[in-house]
Steps between C-alpha positions, in 0.01 A plus 500: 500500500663552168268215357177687679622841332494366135213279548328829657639698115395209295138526690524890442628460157211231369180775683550880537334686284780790518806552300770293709867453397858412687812582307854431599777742551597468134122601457410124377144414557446204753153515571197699321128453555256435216364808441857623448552236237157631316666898535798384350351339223614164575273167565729321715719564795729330310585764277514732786745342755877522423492792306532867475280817435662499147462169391115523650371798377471587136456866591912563607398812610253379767775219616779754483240736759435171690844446566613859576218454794699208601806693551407828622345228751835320565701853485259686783473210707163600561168265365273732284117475657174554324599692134295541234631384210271368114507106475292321187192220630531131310315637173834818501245740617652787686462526872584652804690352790647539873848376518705430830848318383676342874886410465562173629780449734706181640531444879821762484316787321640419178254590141399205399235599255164683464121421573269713297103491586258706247150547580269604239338787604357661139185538664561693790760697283282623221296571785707741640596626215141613425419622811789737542464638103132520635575696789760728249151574373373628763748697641606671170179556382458559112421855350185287337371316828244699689555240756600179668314343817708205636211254687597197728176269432547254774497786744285704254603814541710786316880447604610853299452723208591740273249753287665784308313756301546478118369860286195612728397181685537228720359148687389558807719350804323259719522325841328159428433248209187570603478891413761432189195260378246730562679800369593333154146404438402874577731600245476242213300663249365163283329293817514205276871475376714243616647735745227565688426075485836508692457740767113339541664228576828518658503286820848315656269186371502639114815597492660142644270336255702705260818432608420087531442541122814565426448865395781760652365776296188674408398831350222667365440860364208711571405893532545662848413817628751640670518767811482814305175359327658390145463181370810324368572160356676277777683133439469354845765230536463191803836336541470224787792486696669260818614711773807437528520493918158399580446244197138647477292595164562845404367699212629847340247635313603799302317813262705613220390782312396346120248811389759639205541149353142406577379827354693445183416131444111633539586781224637221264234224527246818459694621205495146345107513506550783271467616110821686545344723260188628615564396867176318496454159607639298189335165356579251745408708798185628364375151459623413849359761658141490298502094626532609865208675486298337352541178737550748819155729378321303315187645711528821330450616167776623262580602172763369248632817291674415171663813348657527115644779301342552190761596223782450796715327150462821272639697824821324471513502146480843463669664813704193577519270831636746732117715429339172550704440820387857609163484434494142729643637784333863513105274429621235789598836716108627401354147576623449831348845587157385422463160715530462870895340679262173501408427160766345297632641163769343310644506194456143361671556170577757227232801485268207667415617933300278760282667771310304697243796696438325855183489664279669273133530665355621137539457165439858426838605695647284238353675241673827639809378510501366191440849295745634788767237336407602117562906608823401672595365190362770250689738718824342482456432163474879398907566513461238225312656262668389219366165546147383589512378803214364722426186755246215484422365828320146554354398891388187635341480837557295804344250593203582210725375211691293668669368821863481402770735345527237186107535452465964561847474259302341218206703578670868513713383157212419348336855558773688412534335153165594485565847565743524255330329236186718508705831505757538788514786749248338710438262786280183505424285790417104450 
């Protein structure tokens, strides 16, 4: 029997896949499985049997934890079942594993030693882990969150949820994934954001598809309107879960309120397009903006404006650069007044402004607003008398003189150095 019983260790020694170790009384390892070897940073069992937790382990404080399990095993005469406690894989990674450590007795009840079996179980324990900070969520729901719906897709249904009302709305509760689906795309207020994509879409099929990727997370922002009517900017979160006691696909999808930060980020990429200035559209975004409609209208007819100071140098000369900065920002106040939200009027440099006047049906409306540009000027001008101020303005046409912003550019510089050389104070059109 004794023969069977170590040919039965060797057997068990040489092929589990688990941590596996025997150690004597004087906690002296007799026996240790492979993967025990690999933990303890060792390549052969020969470096493992006959010797202690100290001379194994480089880490003393790990062997000197090891062996105060050993005792408080030997002192309680009691074996220690299924603990959690961190072990490293065979590249010193840290893991997680279930440890049961047996004593070993002789035929008259004596200690003989100790049989320790770890299983590895980081898997099931980050699991866990997740799931119950998950479910923390849920139950202690965020001052930020509107809301958290907890789904089981196998049985594809809502298992519970949480909504709370954050400043003057709220997402509506619902009874299905069904009427959640139906109700977000009711509320999303851009029907082709990625949000919406995901609700179109979202079938127990999609979202395993999903999870078989390898993705646990996914999030997208979007507008919403919420129940008092507002629209707010929403970060809708998709964490995919394993049910702990069931072992089916779960999801918690949550809506966190975003619409300050959102707001504010909006504010600064606006501000950014801007001649901090004059609070017109600045070089860059002028051009950018002139570009997109041209290839997004190029059906219709517009008109390239090219507006420059006359004398704007002798301003600052003889008032100074603050005057000069004055008389900018009260004409770019003026100009704005005289064209439409959807023509585009930027400052593209120095006393130098772009307008590009959309869909003009007649040249003759041009005209108009031309001599309404040189009065705007004139009239801003008079607080400056002791200079003589006045504005030259040079217009190309779209697509008559040209089909691209490089081709109306050349045009509308070419009439306004035209218009100043034969005089200034006037308006020419190519």
């Amino acid at each position: 029997m004794d023969k069977l019983l170590i040919t039965a260790i060797e057997a068990l020694v040489r092929n589990t896949s688990d941590i596996f170790f025997i150690k004597d009384k004087n906690l002296i390892y007799r026996a240790a499985s492979m993967p025990f070897v690999r933990m303890a940073g060792k390549e052969s069992l020969e470096e493992i049997v006959g010797f202690t937790d100290t001379e194994i382990f480089e880490d003393k404080r790990l062997a000197a934890r090891y062996i105060a399990d050993d005792c408080r095993l030997f002192n309680g005469g009691k074996d220690l079942i299924d603990y959690v406690e961190p072990i490293t894989d065979d590249n010193g990674n840290a893991r997680y594993g279930s440890t049961s450590k047996y004593i070993l007795r002789d035929e008259n009840g004596r200690t003989i030693g100790v049989l320790g079996i770890t299983k590895d179980i980081t898997k099931e324990y980050l699991a866990k882990q997740r799931y119950q900070q998950e479910f923390g969520y849920l139950f202690e729901l965020p001052a930020d969150t509107y809301a958290v719906c907890y789904i089981d897709v196998d049985d594809w249904r809502i298992i519970t949820q949480r909504r709370q009302n954050i400043q003057d709305g709220t997402i509506q509760e619902c009874q299905t994934v069904e009427d959640m689906i139906e109700y977000a795309l009711e509320s999303i207020v851009e029907v082709d954001c990625d949000a919406a994509a995901f609700f179109r879409n979202l079938t127990a099929e999609k979202l395993y598809e999903i999870y078989s990727s390898g993705r646990r997370a996914i999030s997208f922002k979007y507008q919403r309107k919420l129940s008092d009517g507002s629209s707010r900017w929403i970060r809708s979160k998709v964490d995919f879960l394993a049910d702990v006691d069931s072992g089916h696909l779960c999801i918690m999808l949550s809506a966190k309120d975003i619409d300050k930060a959102e707001c504010e980020q909006q504010k600064l990429a606006e501000a950014a397009k801007l001649d901090l200035m004059t609070m017109l559209l600045n070089h860059e975004s002028s051009m950018e903006s002139i570009k997109s409609v041209l290839e997004h209208e190029s059906s219709s007819q517009h008109a390239l404006f090219m507006i420059d100071i006359d004398n704007f140098k002798a301003l600052n000369d003889t008032l100074g650069h603050k005057a000069g900065d004055e008389f900018l920002i009260a004409l770019s106040k003026e100009l704005k007044k005289n064209f439409r939200e959807s023509d585009i009027l930027g400052r593209i440099g120095g006393d130098e402004f772009f307008v590009l006047m959309r869909n003009v049906t007649e040249q003759e409306r041009v005209k108009r607003k031309a001599d309404e540009i040189l009065e705007t000027i004139q009239s801003v001008a008079s607080k400056y008398l002791q200079v003589d101020l006045s504005g030259s303005v040079g217009i190309s046409m779209y697509p008559k003189n040209g089909t691209t912003l490089d081709e109306l550019y050349s045009k509308s510089d070419e009439a306004l150095y035209e218009a100043k050389r034969t005089g200034k104070n006037k308006y020419i059109i190519s």
